[in-house]
mmCIF file with all atom_site columns, C-alpha atoms in Angstrom:
data_model
loop_
_atom_site.group_PDB
_atom_site.id
_atom_site.type_symbol
_atom_site.label_atom_id
_atom_site.label_alt_id
_atom_site.label_comp_id
_atom_site.label_asym_id
_atom_site.label_entity_id
_atom_site.label_seq_id
_atom_site.pdbx_PDB_ins_code
_atom_site.Cartn_x
_atom_site.Cartn_y
_atom_site.Cartn_z
_atom_site.occupancy
_atom_site.B_iso_or_equiv
_atom_site.pdbx_formal_charge
_atom_site.auth_seq_id
_atom_site.auth_comp_id
_atom_site.auth_asym_id
_atom_site.auth_atom_id
_atom_site.pdbx_PDB_model_num
ATOM 1   C CA . GLN A 1 1   ? -0.003  -0.019 -0.017  1.00 88.00 ? 24  GLN A CA 1
ATOM 2   C CA . MET A 1 2   ? 1.526   3.213  -1.011  1.00 93.00 ? 25  MET A CA 1
ATOM 3   C CA . GLN A 1 3   ? 1.850   5.890  1.626   1.00 97.00 ? 26  GLN A CA 1
ATOM 4   C CA . LEU A 1 4   ? 2.532   9.682  1.073   1.00 98.00 ? 27  LEU A CA 1
ATOM 5   C CA . GLN A 1 5   ? 3.675   12.194 3.548   1.00 98.00 ? 28  GLN A CA 1
ATOM 6   C CA . GLU A 1 6   ? 3.758   15.979 3.026   1.00 98.00 ? 29  GLU A CA 1
ATOM 7   C CA . SER A 1 7   ? 6.451   18.057 4.801   1.00 97.00 ? 30  SER A CA 1
ATOM 8   C CA . GLY A 1 8   ? 7.507   21.699 4.825   1.00 95.00 ? 31  GLY A CA 1
ATOM 9   C CA . PRO A 1 9   ? 7.177   24.976 6.756   1.00 95.00 ? 32  PRO A CA 1
ATOM 10  C CA . GLY A 1 10  ? 3.804   25.567 8.124   1.00 94.00 ? 33  GLY A CA 1
ATOM 11  C CA . LEU A 1 11  ? 4.282   29.344 8.022   1.00 97.00 ? 34  LEU A CA 1
ATOM 12  C CA . VAL A 1 12  ? 5.396   31.310 4.842   1.00 97.00 ? 35  VAL A CA 1
ATOM 13  C CA . LYS A 1 13  ? 5.833   35.039 4.599   1.00 97.00 ? 36  LYS A CA 1
ATOM 14  C CA . HIS A 1 14  ? 3.758   37.121 2.178   1.00 97.00 ? 37  HIS A CA 1
ATOM 15  C CA . SER A 1 15  ? 5.559   37.409 -1.193  1.00 97.00 ? 38  SER A CA 1
ATOM 16  C CA . GLN A 1 16  ? 7.955   34.484 -0.368  1.00 98.00 ? 39  GLN A CA 1
ATOM 17  C CA . THR A 1 17  ? 8.148   31.002 -1.817  1.00 98.00 ? 40  THR A CA 1
ATOM 18  C CA . LEU A 1 18  ? 6.143   28.109 -0.439  1.00 98.00 ? 41  LEU A CA 1
ATOM 19  C CA . SER A 1 19  ? 8.118   24.850 -0.755  1.00 98.00 ? 42  SER A CA 1
ATOM 20  C CA . LEU A 1 20  ? 6.641   21.464 0.147   1.00 98.00 ? 43  LEU A CA 1
ATOM 21  C CA . THR A 1 21  ? 7.862   17.945 -0.258  1.00 98.00 ? 44  THR A CA 1
ATOM 22  C CA . CYS A 1 22  ? 6.031   14.682 -0.543  1.00 98.00 ? 45  CYS A CA 1
ATOM 23  C CA . SER A 1 23  ? 7.848   11.540 0.549   1.00 98.00 ? 46  SER A CA 1
ATOM 24  C CA . VAL A 1 24  ? 6.573   8.295  -1.043  1.00 97.00 ? 47  VAL A CA 1
ATOM 25  C CA . SER A 1 25  ? 6.913   4.923  0.677   1.00 96.00 ? 48  SER A CA 1
ATOM 26  C CA . GLY A 1 26  ? 5.607   1.520  -0.502  1.00 93.00 ? 49  GLY A CA 1
ATOM 27  C CA . GLY A 1 27  ? 6.331   2.400  -4.145  1.00 92.00 ? 50  GLY A CA 1
ATOM 28  C CA . SER A 1 28  ? 8.962   3.988  -6.299  1.00 92.00 ? 51  SER A CA 1
ATOM 29  C CA . ILE A 1 29  ? 8.449   7.337  -7.814  1.00 93.00 ? 52  ILE A CA 1
ATOM 30  C CA . SER A 1 30  ? 10.374  6.228  -10.859 1.00 89.00 ? 53  SER A CA 1
ATOM 31  C CA . GLY A 1 31  ? 8.617   2.932  -11.311 1.00 82.00 ? 54  GLY A CA 1
ATOM 32  C CA . GLY A 1 32  ? 5.045   2.329  -12.554 1.00 80.00 ? 55  GLY A CA 1
ATOM 33  C CA . HIS A 1 33  ? 2.809   4.940  -14.068 1.00 92.00 ? 56  HIS A CA 1
ATOM 34  C CA . PHE A 1 34  ? 1.602   7.580  -11.746 1.00 95.00 ? 57  PHE A CA 1
ATOM 35  C CA . TYR A 1 35  ? 0.534   11.157 -11.823 1.00 96.00 ? 58  TYR A CA 1
ATOM 36  C CA . TRP A 1 36  ? 2.340   12.851 -9.002  1.00 97.00 ? 59  TRP A CA 1
ATOM 37  C CA . THR A 1 37  ? -0.155  15.500 -8.033  1.00 98.00 ? 60  THR A CA 1
ATOM 38  C CA . TRP A 1 38  ? -0.703  18.363 -5.569  1.00 98.00 ? 61  TRP A CA 1
ATOM 39  C CA . VAL A 1 39  ? -4.159  19.495 -4.533  1.00 98.00 ? 62  VAL A CA 1
ATOM 40  C CA . ARG A 1 40  ? -4.995  22.172 -1.885  1.00 98.00 ? 63  ARG A CA 1
ATOM 41  C CA . GLN A 1 41  ? -8.040  23.256 0.133   1.00 98.00 ? 64  GLN A CA 1
ATOM 42  C CA . PRO A 1 42  ? -8.418  26.626 1.805   1.00 97.00 ? 65  PRO A CA 1
ATOM 43  C CA . ALA A 1 43  ? -10.137 26.451 5.192   1.00 96.00 ? 66  ALA A CA 1
ATOM 44  C CA . GLY A 1 44  ? -13.749 25.862 4.970   1.00 96.00 ? 67  GLY A CA 1
ATOM 45  C CA . LYS A 1 45  ? -13.637 25.700 1.079   1.00 97.00 ? 68  LYS A CA 1
ATOM 46  C CA . GLY A 1 46  ? -13.427 23.242 -1.698  1.00 97.00 ? 69  GLY A CA 1
ATOM 47  C CA . LEU A 1 47  ? -10.590 21.346 -3.435  1.00 98.00 ? 70  LEU A CA 1
ATOM 48  C CA . GLU A 1 48  ? -8.361  22.889 -6.023  1.00 98.00 ? 71  GLU A CA 1
ATOM 49  C CA . TRP A 1 49  ? -6.002  21.000 -8.284  1.00 98.00 ? 72  TRP A CA 1
ATOM 50  C CA . ILE A 1 50  ? -2.554  22.630 -8.423  1.00 98.00 ? 73  ILE A CA 1
ATOM 51  C CA . GLY A 1 51  ? -0.882  20.393 -10.906 1.00 98.00 ? 74  GLY A CA 1
ATOM 52  C CA . ARG A 1 52  ? 1.013   17.202 -11.599 1.00 97.00 ? 75  ARG A CA 1
ATOM 53  C CA . ILE A 1 53  ? 4.171   15.630 -13.016 1.00 96.00 ? 76  ILE A CA 1
ATOM 54  C CA . ASP A 1 54  ? 4.241   12.243 -14.712 1.00 94.00 ? 77  ASP A CA 1
ATOM 55  C CA . ILE A 1 55  ? 6.805   9.476  -15.065 1.00 91.00 ? 78  ILE A CA 1
ATOM 56  C CA . SER A 1 56  ? 8.380   11.251 -18.014 1.00 91.00 ? 79  SER A CA 1
ATOM 57  C CA . GLY A 1 57  ? 8.676   14.512 -16.179 1.00 93.00 ? 80  GLY A CA 1
ATOM 58  C CA . VAL A 1 58  ? 5.868   16.216 -18.150 1.00 95.00 ? 81  VAL A CA 1
ATOM 59  C CA . THR A 1 59  ? 3.943   18.738 -16.058 1.00 97.00 ? 82  THR A CA 1
ATOM 60  C CA . TYR A 1 60  ? 0.578   20.237 -16.090 1.00 97.00 ? 83  TYR A CA 1
ATOM 61  C CA . TYR A 1 61  ? -0.455  23.148 -13.927 1.00 97.00 ? 84  TYR A CA 1
ATOM 62  C CA . ASN A 1 62  ? -3.660  24.944 -12.970 1.00 97.00 ? 85  ASN A CA 1
ATOM 63  C CA . PRO A 1 63  ? -3.841  27.910 -15.357 1.00 95.00 ? 86  PRO A CA 1
ATOM 64  C CA . SER A 1 64  ? -4.547  30.147 -12.421 1.00 95.00 ? 87  SER A CA 1
ATOM 65  C CA . LEU A 1 65  ? -1.171  29.217 -10.814 1.00 97.00 ? 88  LEU A CA 1
ATOM 66  C CA . THR A 1 66  ? 0.947   28.295 -13.815 1.00 95.00 ? 89  THR A CA 1
ATOM 67  C CA . ASN A 1 67  ? 3.013   31.585 -13.521 1.00 96.00 ? 90  ASN A CA 1
ATOM 68  C CA . ARG A 1 68  ? 3.945   30.785 -9.971  1.00 98.00 ? 91  ARG A CA 1
ATOM 69  C CA . VAL A 1 69  ? 4.209   27.038 -9.564  1.00 98.00 ? 92  VAL A CA 1
ATOM 70  C CA . THR A 1 70  ? 6.727   24.308 -10.265 1.00 98.00 ? 93  THR A CA 1
ATOM 71  C CA . ILE A 1 71  ? 6.440   20.623 -9.557  1.00 98.00 ? 94  ILE A CA 1
ATOM 72  C CA . SER A 1 72  ? 9.401   18.471 -9.712  1.00 97.00 ? 95  SER A CA 1
ATOM 73  C CA . LYS A 1 73  ? 10.466  14.940 -8.548  1.00 96.00 ? 96  LYS A CA 1
ATOM 74  C CA . ASP A 1 74  ? 13.582  13.465 -7.070  1.00 95.00 ? 97  ASP A CA 1
ATOM 75  C CA . ALA A 1 75  ? 13.985  9.781  -7.790  1.00 93.00 ? 98  ALA A CA 1
ATOM 76  C CA . SER A 1 76  ? 17.049  9.440  -5.566  1.00 95.00 ? 99  SER A CA 1
ATOM 77  C CA . LYS A 1 77  ? 14.991  10.524 -2.627  1.00 96.00 ? 100 LYS A CA 1
ATOM 78  C CA . ASN A 1 78  ? 11.757  9.026  -3.826  1.00 96.00 ? 101 ASN A CA 1
ATOM 79  C CA . GLN A 1 79  ? 10.078  12.465 -3.403  1.00 97.00 ? 102 GLN A CA 1
ATOM 80  C CA . PHE A 1 80  ? 8.175   15.018 -5.367  1.00 97.00 ? 103 PHE A CA 1
ATOM 81  C CA . SER A 1 81  ? 7.988   18.740 -4.556  1.00 98.00 ? 104 SER A CA 1
ATOM 82  C CA . LEU A 1 82  ? 5.879   21.804 -5.025  1.00 98.00 ? 105 LEU A CA 1
ATOM 83  C CA . ASN A 1 83  ? 7.257   25.331 -5.187  1.00 98.00 ? 106 ASN A CA 1
ATOM 84  C CA . LEU A 1 84  ? 4.800   28.217 -5.271  1.00 98.00 ? 107 LEU A CA 1
ATOM 85  C CA . LYS A 1 85  ? 6.310   31.739 -5.753  1.00 98.00 ? 108 LYS A CA 1
ATOM 86  C CA . SER A 1 86  ? 5.060   35.051 -4.377  1.00 98.00 ? 109 SER A CA 1
ATOM 87  C CA . VAL A 1 87  ? 2.511   33.763 -2.038  1.00 98.00 ? 110 VAL A CA 1
ATOM 88  C CA . THR A 1 88  ? -0.427  35.712 -0.692  1.00 97.00 ? 111 THR A CA 1
ATOM 89  C CA . ALA A 1 89  ? -3.070  35.176 1.839   1.00 97.00 ? 112 ALA A CA 1
ATOM 90  C CA . ALA A 1 90  ? -5.050  33.404 -0.871  1.00 97.00 ? 113 ALA A CA 1
ATOM 91  C CA . ASP A 1 91  ? -2.455  30.607 -0.899  1.00 98.00 ? 114 ASP A CA 1
ATOM 92  C CA . ALA A 1 92  ? -3.134  29.683 2.797   1.00 98.00 ? 115 ALA A CA 1
ATOM 93  C CA . ALA A 1 93  ? -4.581  26.262 2.693   1.00 98.00 ? 116 ALA A CA 1
ATOM 94  C CA . LEU A 1 94  ? -4.255  22.553 3.544   1.00 98.00 ? 117 LEU A CA 1
ATOM 95  C CA . TYR A 1 95  ? -1.980  21.075 0.881   1.00 98.00 ? 118 TYR A CA 1
ATOM 96  C CA . PHE A 1 96  ? -2.292  17.384 -0.162  1.00 98.00 ? 119 PHE A CA 1
ATOM 97  C CA . CYS A 1 97  ? 0.038   15.380 -2.249  1.00 98.00 ? 120 CYS A CA 1
ATOM 98  C CA . VAL A 1 98  ? -1.588  12.686 -4.295  1.00 98.00 ? 121 VAL A CA 1
ATOM 99  C CA . ALA A 1 99  ? -0.319  9.655  -6.323  1.00 96.00 ? 122 ALA A CA 1
ATOM 100 C CA . VAL A 1 100 ? -2.794  8.806  -9.091  1.00 95.00 ? 123 VAL A CA 1
ATOM 101 C CA . ILE A 1 101 ? -2.333  5.453  -10.996 1.00 93.00 ? 124 ILE A CA 1
ATOM 102 C CA . GLU A 1 102 ? -2.336  6.245  -14.594 1.00 92.00 ? 125 GLU A CA 1
ATOM 103 C CA . VAL A 1 103 ? -3.746  3.819  -17.094 1.00 92.00 ? 126 VAL A CA 1
ATOM 104 C CA . ALA A 1 104 ? -4.116  4.550  -20.810 1.00 90.00 ? 127 ALA A CA 1
ATOM 105 C CA . GLY A 1 105 ? -3.451  8.229  -20.221 1.00 90.00 ? 128 GLY A CA 1
ATOM 106 C CA . LYS A 1 106 ? -6.148  8.581  -17.662 1.00 92.00 ? 129 LYS A CA 1
ATOM 107 C CA . GLY A 1 107 ? -6.153  8.646  -13.776 1.00 91.00 ? 130 GLY A CA 1
ATOM 108 C CA . THR A 1 108 ? -7.664  5.798  -11.871 1.00 92.00 ? 131 THR A CA 1
ATOM 109 C CA . VAL A 1 109 ? -7.285  5.053  -8.211  1.00 94.00 ? 132 VAL A CA 1
ATOM 110 C CA . ASP A 1 110 ? -5.157  7.232  -6.007  1.00 94.00 ? 133 ASP A CA 1
ATOM 111 C CA . TYR A 1 111 ? -3.450  7.658  -2.802  1.00 96.00 ? 134 TYR A CA 1
ATOM 112 C CA . TRP A 1 112 ? -3.539  10.813 -0.632  1.00 98.00 ? 135 TRP A CA 1
ATOM 113 C CA . GLY A 1 113 ? -1.289  12.122 1.950   1.00 98.00 ? 136 GLY A CA 1
ATOM 114 C CA . GLN A 1 114 ? -2.833  13.420 5.185   1.00 97.00 ? 137 GLN A CA 1
ATOM 115 C CA . GLY A 1 115 ? -2.206  17.043 4.234   1.00 98.00 ? 138 GLY A CA 1
ATOM 116 C CA . THR A 1 116 ? -0.084  19.765 5.605   1.00 98.00 ? 139 THR A CA 1
ATOM 117 C CA . LEU A 1 117 ? -1.433  23.249 6.645   1.00 98.00 ? 140 LEU A CA 1
ATOM 118 C CA . VAL A 1 118 ? 0.228   26.342 5.263   1.00 98.00 ? 141 VAL A CA 1
ATOM 119 C CA . THR A 1 119 ? -0.396  29.696 6.742   1.00 98.00 ? 142 THR A CA 1
ATOM 120 C CA . VAL A 1 120 ? 0.877   32.959 5.078   1.00 97.00 ? 143 VAL A CA 1
ATOM 121 C CA . SER A 1 121 ? 1.990   35.771 7.329   1.00 96.00 ? 144 SER A CA 1
ATOM 122 C CA . SER A 1 122 ? 2.040   39.481 6.371   1.00 88.00 ? 145 SER A CA 1
ATOM 123 C CA . GLN B 2 1   ? -15.842 29.670 -9.380  1.00 52.00 ? 27  GLN B CA 1
ATOM 124 C CA . SER B 2 2   ? -15.817 26.023 -10.484 1.00 60.00 ? 28  SER B CA 1
ATOM 125 C CA . VAL B 2 3   ? -16.514 25.035 -14.050 1.00 87.00 ? 29  VAL B CA 1
ATOM 126 C CA . LEU B 2 4   ? -18.033 21.779 -12.705 1.00 97.00 ? 30  LEU B CA 1
ATOM 127 C CA . THR B 2 5   ? -21.264 22.735 -10.964 1.00 97.00 ? 31  THR B CA 1
ATOM 128 C CA . GLN B 2 6   ? -22.706 20.842 -7.963  1.00 98.00 ? 32  GLN B CA 1
ATOM 129 C CA . PRO B 2 7   ? -25.488 21.725 -5.715  1.00 98.00 ? 33  PRO B CA 1
ATOM 130 C CA . PRO B 2 8   ? -24.046 23.057 -2.415  1.00 97.00 ? 34  PRO B CA 1
ATOM 131 C CA . SER B 2 9   ? -26.073 20.823 -0.296  1.00 98.00 ? 35  SER B CA 1
ATOM 132 C CA . ALA B 2 10  ? -28.109 17.661 -0.341  1.00 98.00 ? 36  ALA B CA 1
ATOM 133 C CA . SER B 2 11  ? -29.950 15.611 2.331   1.00 97.00 ? 37  SER B CA 1
ATOM 134 C CA . GLY B 2 12  ? -31.618 12.270 2.748   1.00 96.00 ? 38  GLY B CA 1
ATOM 135 C CA . THR B 2 13  ? -33.178 9.939  5.222   1.00 96.00 ? 39  THR B CA 1
ATOM 136 C CA . PRO B 2 14  ? -31.257 6.882  6.434   1.00 97.00 ? 40  PRO B CA 1
ATOM 137 C CA . GLY B 2 15  ? -31.905 3.783  4.213   1.00 97.00 ? 41  GLY B CA 1
ATOM 138 C CA . LEU B 2 16  ? -33.128 5.760  1.300   1.00 96.00 ? 42  LEU B CA 1
ATOM 139 C CA . THR B 2 17  ? -31.285 7.018  -1.804  1.00 97.00 ? 43  THR B CA 1
ATOM 140 C CA . VAL B 2 18  ? -29.684 10.484 -2.507  1.00 98.00 ? 44  VAL B CA 1
ATOM 141 C CA . THR B 2 19  ? -28.344 11.571 -5.787  1.00 98.00 ? 45  THR B CA 1
ATOM 142 C CA . ILE B 2 20  ? -25.743 14.362 -6.330  1.00 98.00 ? 46  ILE B CA 1
ATOM 143 C CA . SER B 2 21  ? -25.382 15.999 -9.717  1.00 98.00 ? 47  SER B CA 1
ATOM 144 C CA . CYS B 2 22  ? -22.387 17.474 -11.478 1.00 98.00 ? 48  CYS B CA 1
ATOM 145 C CA . SER B 2 23  ? -22.741 19.638 -14.561 1.00 98.00 ? 49  SER B CA 1
ATOM 146 C CA . GLY B 2 24  ? -19.986 20.394 -16.898 1.00 97.00 ? 50  GLY B CA 1
ATOM 147 C CA . SER B 2 25  ? -19.358 21.269 -20.525 1.00 96.00 ? 51  SER B CA 1
ATOM 148 C CA . SER B 2 26  ? -18.078 19.772 -23.753 1.00 95.00 ? 52  SER B CA 1
ATOM 149 C CA . SER B 2 27  ? -14.375 20.342 -22.842 1.00 95.00 ? 53  SER B CA 1
ATOM 150 C CA . ASN B 2 28  ? -14.613 18.389 -19.612 1.00 96.00 ? 54  ASN B CA 1
ATOM 151 C CA . LEU B 2 29  ? -17.482 15.911 -18.813 1.00 97.00 ? 55  LEU B CA 1
ATOM 152 C CA . GLY B 2 30  ? -18.465 15.950 -22.389 1.00 96.00 ? 56  GLY B CA 1
ATOM 153 C CA . SER B 2 31  ? -15.258 14.362 -23.545 1.00 96.00 ? 57  SER B CA 1
ATOM 154 C CA . HIS B 2 32  ? -13.550 13.020 -20.426 1.00 96.00 ? 58  HIS B CA 1
ATOM 155 C CA . GLU B 2 33  ? -14.279 10.846 -17.539 1.00 97.00 ? 59  GLU B CA 1
ATOM 156 C CA . VAL B 2 34  ? -15.750 11.968 -14.201 1.00 98.00 ? 60  VAL B CA 1
ATOM 157 C CA . TYR B 2 35  ? -14.456 11.131 -10.744 1.00 98.00 ? 61  TYR B CA 1
ATOM 158 C CA . TRP B 2 36  ? -16.254 11.287 -7.384  1.00 98.00 ? 62  TRP B CA 1
ATOM 159 C CA . TYR B 2 37  ? -14.614 11.975 -3.942  1.00 98.00 ? 63  TYR B CA 1
ATOM 160 C CA . GLN B 2 38  ? -15.932 11.722 -0.460  1.00 98.00 ? 64  GLN B CA 1
ATOM 161 C CA . GLN B 2 39  ? -14.422 13.967 2.335   1.00 98.00 ? 65  GLN B CA 1
ATOM 162 C CA . LEU B 2 40  ? -15.398 13.283 5.764   1.00 96.00 ? 66  LEU B CA 1
ATOM 163 C CA . PRO B 2 41  ? -14.670 15.871 8.446   1.00 92.00 ? 67  PRO B CA 1
ATOM 164 C CA . GLY B 2 42  ? -10.992 16.323 9.126   1.00 92.00 ? 68  GLY B CA 1
ATOM 165 C CA . THR B 2 43  ? -9.889  13.656 6.681   1.00 96.00 ? 69  THR B CA 1
ATOM 166 C CA . ALA B 2 44  ? -8.264  13.574 3.150   1.00 97.00 ? 70  ALA B CA 1
ATOM 167 C CA . PRO B 2 45  ? -10.670 13.065 0.247   1.00 98.00 ? 71  PRO B CA 1
ATOM 168 C CA . LYS B 2 46  ? -11.376 9.455  -0.660  1.00 98.00 ? 72  LYS B CA 1
ATOM 169 C CA . LEU B 2 47  ? -12.024 8.362  -4.210  1.00 98.00 ? 73  LEU B CA 1
ATOM 170 C CA . LEU B 2 48  ? -15.418 6.697  -4.566  1.00 98.00 ? 74  LEU B CA 1
ATOM 171 C CA . ILE B 2 49  ? -15.836 6.533  -8.375  1.00 98.00 ? 75  ILE B CA 1
ATOM 172 C CA . TYR B 2 50  ? -13.453 6.719  -11.214 1.00 97.00 ? 76  TYR B CA 1
ATOM 173 C CA . TRP B 2 51  ? -14.044 6.510  -15.037 1.00 97.00 ? 77  TRP B CA 1
ATOM 174 C CA . ASN B 2 52  ? -17.748 7.577  -14.580 1.00 97.00 ? 78  ASN B CA 1
ATOM 175 C CA . ASP B 2 53  ? -18.859 4.329  -12.906 1.00 97.00 ? 79  ASP B CA 1
ATOM 176 C CA . GLN B 2 54  ? -15.955 2.259  -11.553 1.00 97.00 ? 80  GLN B CA 1
ATOM 177 C CA . ARG B 2 55  ? -15.498 1.684  -7.816  1.00 97.00 ? 81  ARG B CA 1
ATOM 178 C CA . PRO B 2 56  ? -12.096 1.156  -6.388  1.00 96.00 ? 82  PRO B CA 1
ATOM 179 C CA . SER B 2 57  ? -11.602 -1.901 -4.228  1.00 95.00 ? 83  SER B CA 1
ATOM 180 C CA . GLY B 2 58  ? -13.153 -1.472 -0.874  1.00 95.00 ? 84  GLY B CA 1
ATOM 181 C CA . VAL B 2 59  ? -15.793 1.095  -1.888  1.00 97.00 ? 85  VAL B CA 1
ATOM 182 C CA . PRO B 2 60  ? -19.321 -0.304 -1.100  1.00 97.00 ? 86  PRO B CA 1
ATOM 183 C CA . ASP B 2 61  ? -21.625 -0.868 -4.095  1.00 96.00 ? 87  ASP B CA 1
ATOM 184 C CA . ARG B 2 62  ? -24.178 1.539  -2.297  1.00 98.00 ? 88  ARG B CA 1
ATOM 185 C CA . PHE B 2 63  ? -22.097 4.156  -4.219  1.00 98.00 ? 89  PHE B CA 1
ATOM 186 C CA . SER B 2 64  ? -22.693 4.331  -7.933  1.00 98.00 ? 90  SER B CA 1
ATOM 187 C CA . GLY B 2 65  ? -21.899 6.794  -10.654 1.00 98.00 ? 91  GLY B CA 1
ATOM 188 C CA . SER B 2 66  ? -23.231 7.601  -14.100 1.00 98.00 ? 92  SER B CA 1
ATOM 189 C CA . LYS B 2 67  ? -22.526 10.040 -16.758 1.00 98.00 ? 93  LYS B CA 1
ATOM 190 C CA . SER B 2 68  ? -24.562 11.257 -19.729 1.00 97.00 ? 94  SER B CA 1
ATOM 191 C CA . GLY B 2 69  ? -23.264 14.020 -22.046 1.00 97.00 ? 95  GLY B CA 1
ATOM 192 C CA . THR B 2 70  ? -21.909 16.874 -20.010 1.00 97.00 ? 96  THR B CA 1
ATOM 193 C CA . SER B 2 71  ? -23.650 15.774 -16.697 1.00 98.00 ? 97  SER B CA 1
ATOM 194 C CA . ALA B 2 72  ? -22.802 13.203 -14.202 1.00 98.00 ? 98  ALA B CA 1
ATOM 195 C CA . SER B 2 73  ? -24.446 11.866 -11.014 1.00 98.00 ? 99  SER B CA 1
ATOM 196 C CA . LEU B 2 74  ? -23.431 10.047 -7.850  1.00 98.00 ? 100 LEU B CA 1
ATOM 197 C CA . ALA B 2 75  ? -26.030 7.977  -6.218  1.00 98.00 ? 101 ALA B CA 1
ATOM 198 C CA . ILE B 2 76  ? -25.792 6.834  -2.548  1.00 98.00 ? 102 ILE B CA 1
ATOM 199 C CA . SER B 2 77  ? -28.269 4.138  -1.745  1.00 98.00 ? 103 SER B CA 1
ATOM 200 C CA . GLY B 2 78  ? -29.085 2.763  1.749   1.00 97.00 ? 104 GLY B CA 1
ATOM 201 C CA . LEU B 2 79  ? -27.965 6.016  3.240   1.00 98.00 ? 105 LEU B CA 1
ATOM 202 C CA . ARG B 2 80  ? -26.192 5.898  6.585   1.00 97.00 ? 106 ARG B CA 1
ATOM 203 C CA . SER B 2 81  ? -25.284 8.525  9.114   1.00 96.00 ? 107 SER B CA 1
ATOM 204 C CA . GLU B 2 82  ? -21.546 7.934  8.406   1.00 96.00 ? 108 GLU B CA 1
ATOM 205 C CA . ASP B 2 83  ? -22.112 9.101  4.903   1.00 97.00 ? 109 ASP B CA 1
ATOM 206 C CA . GLU B 2 84  ? -22.427 12.720 6.145   1.00 97.00 ? 110 GLU B CA 1
ATOM 207 C CA . GLY B 2 85  ? -19.582 14.811 4.552   1.00 97.00 ? 111 GLY B CA 1
ATOM 208 C CA . ASP B 2 86  ? -18.669 16.635 1.512   1.00 98.00 ? 112 ASP B CA 1
ATOM 209 C CA . TYR B 2 87  ? -18.789 15.110 -1.987  1.00 98.00 ? 113 TYR B CA 1
ATOM 210 C CA . TYR B 2 88  ? -16.826 16.353 -4.960  1.00 98.00 ? 114 TYR B CA 1
ATOM 211 C CA . CYS B 2 89  ? -16.867 15.658 -8.666  1.00 98.00 ? 115 CYS B CA 1
ATOM 212 C CA . ALA B 2 90  ? -13.712 16.022 -10.669 1.00 98.00 ? 116 ALA B CA 1
ATOM 213 C CA . GLY B 2 91  ? -12.459 15.576 -14.184 1.00 97.00 ? 117 GLY B CA 1
ATOM 214 C CA . TRP B 2 92  ? -9.981  16.557 -16.826 1.00 96.00 ? 118 TRP B CA 1
ATOM 215 C CA . ASP B 2 93  ? -10.686 19.622 -18.905 1.00 96.00 ? 119 ASP B CA 1
ATOM 216 C CA . GLY B 2 94  ? -9.091  19.507 -22.368 1.00 95.00 ? 120 GLY B CA 1
ATOM 217 C CA . ARG B 2 95  ? -9.538  23.320 -22.839 1.00 95.00 ? 121 ARG B CA 1
ATOM 218 C CA . VAL B 2 96  ? -7.337  24.262 -19.868 1.00 94.00 ? 122 VAL B CA 1
ATOM 219 C CA . SER B 2 97  ? -5.357  20.975 -19.787 1.00 95.00 ? 123 SER B CA 1
ATOM 220 C CA . GLY B 2 98  ? -5.824  20.443 -16.162 1.00 96.00 ? 124 GLY B CA 1
ATOM 221 C CA . VAL B 2 99  ? -8.184  18.815 -13.583 1.00 97.00 ? 125 VAL B CA 1
ATOM 222 C CA . LEU B 2 100 ? -11.268 20.572 -12.367 1.00 97.00 ? 126 LEU B CA 1
ATOM 223 C CA . PHE B 2 101 ? -13.119 19.970 -9.196  1.00 97.00 ? 127 PHE B CA 1
ATOM 224 C CA . GLY B 2 102 ? -16.639 20.748 -8.458  1.00 97.00 ? 128 GLY B CA 1
ATOM 225 C CA . GLY B 2 103 ? -17.450 23.149 -5.768  1.00 97.00 ? 129 GLY B CA 1
ATOM 226 C CA . GLY B 2 104 ? -18.583 20.310 -3.466  1.00 98.00 ? 130 GLY B CA 1
ATOM 227 C CA . THR B 2 105 ? -21.919 19.147 -2.007  1.00 98.00 ? 131 THR B CA 1
ATOM 228 C CA . LYS B 2 106 ? -22.393 18.884 1.631   1.00 98.00 ? 132 LYS B CA 1
ATOM 229 C CA . LEU B 2 107 ? -24.530 15.802 2.443   1.00 98.00 ? 133 LEU B CA 1
ATOM 230 C CA . THR B 2 108 ? -26.639 15.707 5.499   1.00 97.00 ? 134 THR B CA 1
ATOM 231 C CA . VAL B 2 109 ? -28.346 12.510 6.767   1.00 96.00 ? 135 VAL B CA 1
ATOM 232 C CA . LEU B 2 110 ? -31.440 13.577 8.445   1.00 93.00 ? 136 LEU B CA 1
#
């Protein structure tokens, strides 16, 4: 059973860069076909897809974030990461990392981390 | 504002069936699969349905999904108190090349 764990600073200053890492266990980030994905959820609000990276390193991002976001992966550490530049209060949220099993170019079942809360200070 | 439209709330009586709708457009539900998630209070979302009507292993058959054109539905039969939570539809949108989530539906079991 694959398990994912988010880590990173819980507090980021306004205009700085938010950096989170997702550690993967029970599976290899360089083996199999997965979409390594980030999703966030502001307090009391709905889910927002941030973006994903696939086995080939191809990335897709939410158009509303594409100018500020980068998702990368590190096979040597079995981790993937999220960098979000120039954060504002609107970026405060619970951030989830997700591993989505890809079949024929489409997502199927997935595994979610427990989420990590990020607060933005002024 | 979500491009996938869900009713903000739904309710049902234990033992009966409730249906949650999700409305999209030709660039998303009209040409790609729909997914449904359940989020219970204080927990990460859980996948209930993928590819319109497929249940992951371990998801009870009380949960079923369907899609027609640019609309999709999640039906929960034999409603239980533990089904109370938020439900989200999701799917790929070819126009923006990204995943969209619906705004979520809060289910109350009366």
